[in-house]
């Protein structure tokens, strides 16, 4: 089957791309608005985009009514945000925060999510997340009338000690993070299993 995307239903395009570009890591993004209300929401249009400087990207679409999501609005206003990677134990709690709440609702308090304060930035981070990133807004790139890519510069990384093989060299055993990833359909996810190793023939271990 071939799909020509010109003049096709955007929902069809979304379903096809979101169900085939898998697995996708999940950024559980924490932000605060100008009145101090916290927001937490998961985004799977997310990945690393570079290391000098350390850049991550979030693809954020508007809400169904066309308005900017709380996460996007807060990042625009405050210029900072937290990214919390999601392990299996937090999957159900993360899913609860995917609901479209009114901007007046503090999702972290609503679901009694324990947080810690950022070391460098005044943002809440989810305490149980095995990997937490404190990010500054690097650039916003409009990619359509109702969507944008947020580039964030990671200024601080919090990583659980159990996953470290060699802290000084930056070697991490990712299986110890027990992260989940977004898959196809309305609610399919994957866990880390069935791994295999394949080294590049022309590379040395860094």
mmCIF file of C-alpha atoms in Angstrom:
data_model
loop_
_atom_site.group_PDB
_atom_site.id
_atom_site.type_symbol
_atom_site.label_atom_id
_atom_site.label_comp_id
_atom_site.label_asym_id
_atom_site.label_seq_id
_atom_site.Cartn_x
_atom_site.Cartn_y
_atom_site.Cartn_z
ATOM 1 C CA UNK A 1 0.000 0.000 0.000
ATOM 2 C CA UNK A 2 1.203 3.503 -0.836
ATOM 3 C CA UNK A 3 -0.169 6.745 0.602
ATOM 4 C CA UNK A 4 0.247 10.092 -1.108
ATOM 5 C CA UNK A 5 -0.137 12.602 1.713
ATOM 6 C CA UNK A 6 -1.109 15.622 -0.352
ATOM 7 C CA UNK A 7 -4.716 16.609 0.414
ATOM 8 C CA UNK A 8 -5.214 13.611 2.698
ATOM 9 C CA UNK A 9 -7.060 13.670 6.009
ATOM 10 C CA UNK A 10 -4.623 14.877 8.714
ATOM 11 C CA UNK A 11 -5.974 12.252 11.112
ATOM 12 C CA UNK A 12 -5.131 9.485 8.644
ATOM 13 C CA UNK A 13 -1.621 10.874 8.235
ATOM 14 C CA UNK A 14 -1.222 11.081 12.011
ATOM 15 C CA UNK A 15 -2.329 7.478 12.518
ATOM 16 C CA UNK A 16 -0.022 6.141 9.828
ATOM 17 C CA UNK A 17 3.070 7.998 11.003
ATOM 18 C CA UNK A 18 2.465 7.506 14.725
ATOM 19 C CA UNK A 19 1.877 3.783 14.223
ATOM 20 C CA UNK A 20 4.975 3.170 12.122
ATOM 21 C CA UNK A 21 7.616 5.471 13.619
ATOM 22 C CA UNK A 22 8.017 3.251 16.673
ATOM 23 C CA UNK A 23 9.107 2.700 19.352
ATOM 24 C CA UNK A 24 9.207 6.319 20.514
ATOM 25 C CA UNK A 25 10.702 7.434 23.843
ATOM 26 C CA UNK A 26 8.339 9.345 26.098
ATOM 27 C CA UNK A 27 9.114 12.740 27.588
ATOM 28 C CA UNK A 28 6.975 13.383 30.650
ATOM 29 C CA UNK A 29 7.247 17.162 30.553
ATOM 30 C CA UNK A 30 6.880 19.279 33.673
ATOM 31 C CA UNK A 31 6.322 23.030 33.510
ATOM 32 C CA UNK A 32 5.037 25.850 35.699
ATOM 33 C CA UNK A 33 2.877 28.774 34.625
ATOM 34 C CA UNK A 34 3.281 32.394 35.691
ATOM 35 C CA UNK A 35 0.951 31.889 38.681
ATOM 36 C CA UNK A 36 2.863 28.862 39.991
ATOM 37 C CA UNK A 37 0.493 26.128 38.786
ATOM 38 C CA UNK A 38 2.405 23.022 37.696
ATOM 39 C CA UNK A 39 1.662 20.987 34.604
ATOM 40 C CA UNK A 40 2.727 17.467 33.687
ATOM 41 C CA UNK A 41 2.040 15.878 30.303
ATOM 42 C CA UNK A 42 3.586 13.065 28.228
ATOM 43 C CA UNK A 43 4.901 13.575 24.692
ATOM 44 C CA UNK A 44 6.263 10.834 22.457
ATOM 45 C CA UNK A 45 7.253 13.129 19.609
ATOM 46 C CA UNK A 46 10.591 13.451 21.379
ATOM 47 C CA UNK A 47 14.274 12.706 20.921
ATOM 48 C CA UNK A 48 17.894 13.843 21.244
ATOM 49 C CA UNK A 49 19.069 16.177 18.484
ATOM 50 C CA UNK A 50 22.708 16.868 19.367
ATOM 51 C CA UNK A 51 25.296 17.052 22.131
ATOM 52 C CA UNK A 52 27.272 20.271 21.480
ATOM 53 C CA UNK A 53 25.179 21.898 22.844
ATOM 54 C CA UNK A 54 22.981 19.103 24.277
ATOM 55 C CA UNK A 55 19.664 19.559 22.476
ATOM 56 C CA UNK A 56 16.402 17.646 22.776
ATOM 57 C CA UNK A 57 13.325 18.138 20.602
ATOM 58 C CA UNK A 58 9.639 17.998 21.460
ATOM 59 C CA UNK A 59 6.923 17.956 18.834
ATOM 60 C CA UNK A 60 3.828 19.566 20.348
ATOM 61 C CA UNK A 61 0.474 19.729 18.609
ATOM 62 C CA UNK A 62 -2.356 22.019 19.694
ATOM 63 C CA UNK A 63 -5.386 20.761 21.579
ATOM 64 C CA UNK A 64 -8.448 19.566 19.691
ATOM 65 C CA UNK A 65 -10.028 23.028 19.966
ATOM 66 C CA UNK A 66 -6.994 24.595 18.284
ATOM 67 C CA UNK A 67 -5.601 26.260 21.404
ATOM 68 C CA UNK A 68 -2.004 25.875 22.541
ATOM 69 C CA UNK A 69 -1.531 23.161 25.147
ATOM 70 C CA UNK A 70 -0.575 24.204 28.663
ATOM 71 C CA UNK A 71 2.900 22.729 28.180
ATOM 72 C CA UNK A 72 3.583 24.821 25.094
ATOM 73 C CA UNK A 73 2.170 27.984 26.636
ATOM 74 C CA UNK A 74 4.219 27.530 29.811
ATOM 75 C CA UNK A 75 7.438 26.900 27.884
ATOM 76 C CA UNK A 76 6.836 30.023 25.815
ATOM 77 C CA UNK A 77 6.228 32.112 28.934
ATOM 78 C CA UNK A 78 8.842 30.718 31.322
ATOM 79 C CA UNK A 79 11.511 29.537 28.831
ATOM 80 C CA UNK A 80 12.284 26.470 30.981
ATOM 81 C CA UNK A 81 10.907 22.948 31.392
ATOM 82 C CA UNK A 82 11.689 19.524 32.810
ATOM 83 C CA UNK A 83 11.825 16.230 30.938
ATOM 84 C CA UNK A 84 11.262 13.064 32.934
ATOM 85 C CA UNK A 85 11.698 9.696 31.230
ATOM 86 C CA UNK A 86 9.058 7.116 32.104
ATOM 87 C CA UNK A 87 9.706 3.705 33.635
ATOM 88 C CA UNK A 88 7.220 0.843 33.807
ATOM 89 C CA UNK A 89 6.226 1.593 37.395
ATOM 90 C CA UNK A 90 5.080 5.093 36.428
ATOM 91 C CA UNK A 91 3.259 4.126 33.227
ATOM 92 C CA UNK A 92 -0.281 4.274 34.595
ATOM 93 C CA UNK A 93 0.350 7.533 36.440
ATOM 94 C CA UNK A 94 1.884 9.058 33.323
ATOM 95 C CA UNK A 95 -1.162 8.006 31.326
ATOM 96 C CA UNK A 96 -3.483 9.822 33.738
ATOM 97 C CA UNK A 97 -1.688 13.094 33.039
ATOM 98 C CA UNK A 98 -2.304 12.756 29.289
ATOM 99 C CA UNK A 99 -5.868 13.958 29.837
ATOM 100 C CA UNK A 100 -6.702 17.518 28.751
ATOM 101 C CA UNK A 101 -7.159 19.305 32.059
ATOM 102 C CA UNK A 102 -8.216 22.888 32.516
ATOM 103 C CA UNK A 103 -5.229 25.213 32.889
ATOM 104 C CA UNK A 104 -6.243 25.863 36.504
ATOM 105 C CA UNK A 105 -5.605 22.222 37.475
ATOM 106 C CA UNK A 106 -2.194 21.347 38.913
ATOM 107 C CA UNK A 107 -1.666 17.810 37.567
ATOM 108 C CA UNK A 108 1.157 17.066 39.976
ATOM 109 C CA UNK A 109 -1.072 17.824 42.965
ATOM 110 C CA UNK A 110 -4.144 16.283 41.334
ATOM 111 C CA UNK A 111 -2.425 12.896 41.102
ATOM 112 C CA UNK A 112 -0.209 13.306 44.180
ATOM 113 C CA UNK A 113 2.956 12.958 42.121
ATOM 114 C CA UNK A 114 6.052 13.391 44.268
ATOM 115 C CA UNK A 115 8.468 15.954 42.891
ATOM 116 C CA UNK A 116 11.913 17.340 43.602
ATOM 117 C CA UNK A 117 13.151 20.806 42.751
ATOM 118 C CA UNK A 118 15.555 21.351 39.889
ATOM 119 C CA UNK A 119 19.154 22.033 40.883
ATOM 120 C CA UNK A 120 19.710 24.839 38.369
ATOM 121 C CA UNK A 121 16.230 25.813 37.199
ATOM 122 C CA UNK A 122 13.059 26.548 39.220
ATOM 123 C CA UNK A 123 11.076 23.641 37.820
ATOM 124 C CA UNK A 124 9.538 20.524 39.419
ATOM 125 C CA UNK A 125 10.980 17.152 38.437
ATOM 126 C CA UNK A 126 9.216 13.831 38.971
ATOM 127 C CA UNK A 127 11.022 12.104 41.824
ATOM 128 C CA UNK A 128 10.447 8.535 40.630
ATOM 129 C CA UNK A 129 11.737 9.131 37.100
ATOM 130 C CA UNK A 130 15.073 7.355 36.506
ATOM 131 C CA UNK A 131 16.249 10.114 34.145
ATOM 132 C CA UNK A 132 15.387 13.769 34.652
ATOM 133 C CA UNK A 133 16.538 16.726 32.556
ATOM 134 C CA UNK A 134 16.462 20.419 33.367
ATOM 135 C CA UNK A 135 16.003 22.292 30.088
ATOM 136 C CA UNK A 136 16.064 25.854 28.820
ATOM 137 C CA UNK A 137 14.145 26.830 25.710
ATOM 138 C CA UNK A 138 16.689 26.959 22.891
ATOM 139 C CA UNK A 139 14.354 27.615 19.976
ATOM 140 C CA UNK A 140 10.743 27.212 18.911
ATOM 141 C CA UNK A 141 10.154 26.189 15.312
ATOM 142 C CA UNK A 142 6.590 26.544 13.980
ATOM 143 C CA UNK A 143 5.927 23.551 11.728
ATOM 144 C CA UNK A 144 2.292 24.245 10.908
ATOM 145 C CA UNK A 145 -0.702 26.270 11.967
ATOM 146 C CA UNK A 146 -1.365 24.009 14.955
ATOM 147 C CA UNK A 147 1.992 22.465 15.775
ATOM 148 C CA UNK A 148 5.545 23.382 16.726
ATOM 149 C CA UNK A 149 8.888 21.828 17.549
ATOM 150 C CA UNK A 150 10.455 22.922 20.813
ATOM 151 C CA UNK A 151 14.226 22.635 21.033
ATOM 152 C CA UNK A 152 15.516 22.535 24.580
ATOM 153 C CA UNK A 153 19.072 22.774 25.844
ATOM 154 C CA UNK A 154 19.708 20.295 28.650
ATOM 155 C CA UNK A 155 21.599 22.091 31.417
ATOM 156 C CA UNK A 156 21.418 19.355 34.074
ATOM 157 C CA UNK A 157 20.878 15.585 33.922
ATOM 158 C CA UNK A 158 19.716 13.543 36.909
ATOM 159 C CA UNK A 159 20.399 9.805 36.504
ATOM 160 C CA UNK A 160 19.856 6.964 38.973
ATOM 161 C CA UNK A 161 23.112 5.499 40.287
ATOM 162 C CA UNK A 162 21.994 1.909 39.668
ATOM 163 C CA UNK A 163 22.163 2.432 35.908
ATOM 164 C CA UNK A 164 25.743 3.701 35.883
ATOM 165 C CA UNK A 165 28.506 1.394 34.689
ATOM 166 C CA UNK A 166 31.233 4.043 34.673
ATOM 167 C CA UNK A 167 30.158 7.495 35.834
ATOM 168 C CA UNK A 168 33.303 9.283 34.662
ATOM 169 C CA UNK A 169 33.198 7.732 31.181
ATOM 170 C CA UNK A 170 29.433 8.153 30.813
ATOM 171 C CA UNK A 171 28.694 4.440 30.375
ATOM 172 C CA UNK A 172 25.101 3.584 31.266
ATOM 173 C CA UNK A 173 23.244 0.262 31.371
ATOM 174 C CA UNK A 174 19.959 1.426 29.852
ATOM 175 C CA UNK A 175 18.194 -1.807 30.830
ATOM 176 C CA UNK A 176 18.409 -0.687 34.472
ATOM 177 C CA UNK A 177 16.244 2.322 33.612
ATOM 178 C CA UNK A 178 13.283 0.064 32.736
ATOM 179 C CA UNK A 179 11.936 2.671 30.332
ATOM 180 C CA UNK A 180 8.783 2.272 28.289
ATOM 181 C CA UNK A 181 8.143 3.533 24.757
ATOM 182 C CA UNK A 182 5.086 4.469 22.740
ATOM 183 C CA UNK A 183 3.933 2.069 20.049
ATOM 184 C CA UNK A 184 0.917 1.957 17.718
ATOM 185 C CA UNK A 185 -2.798 2.536 18.167
ATOM 186 C CA UNK A 186 -4.577 4.363 20.953
ATOM 187 C CA UNK A 187 -2.745 2.731 23.824
ATOM 188 C CA UNK A 188 0.073 0.327 22.980
ATOM 189 C CA UNK A 189 3.446 0.622 24.684
ATOM 190 C CA UNK A 190 6.613 -1.465 24.801
ATOM 191 C CA UNK A 191 9.136 -2.373 27.478
ATOM 192 C CA UNK A 192 12.871 -2.938 27.144
ATOM 193 C CA UNK A 193 13.487 -6.567 26.241
ATOM 194 C CA UNK A 194 14.856 -8.730 23.423
ATOM 195 C CA UNK A 195 17.959 -6.588 23.043
ATOM 196 C CA UNK A 196 20.887 -7.443 20.802
ATOM 197 C CA UNK A 197 24.292 -5.849 20.384
ATOM 198 C CA UNK A 198 25.887 -5.002 17.042
ATOM 199 C CA UNK A 199 29.010 -2.858 16.930
ATOM 200 C CA UNK A 200 29.918 -0.712 13.947
ATOM 201 C CA UNK A 201 32.813 -2.370 12.112
ATOM 202 C CA UNK A 202 34.815 0.854 11.902
ATOM 203 C CA UNK A 203 34.234 2.165 15.409
ATOM 204 C CA UNK A 204 36.025 1.959 18.713
ATOM 205 C CA UNK A 205 34.179 2.044 21.979
ATOM 206 C CA UNK A 206 34.031 5.577 23.328
#
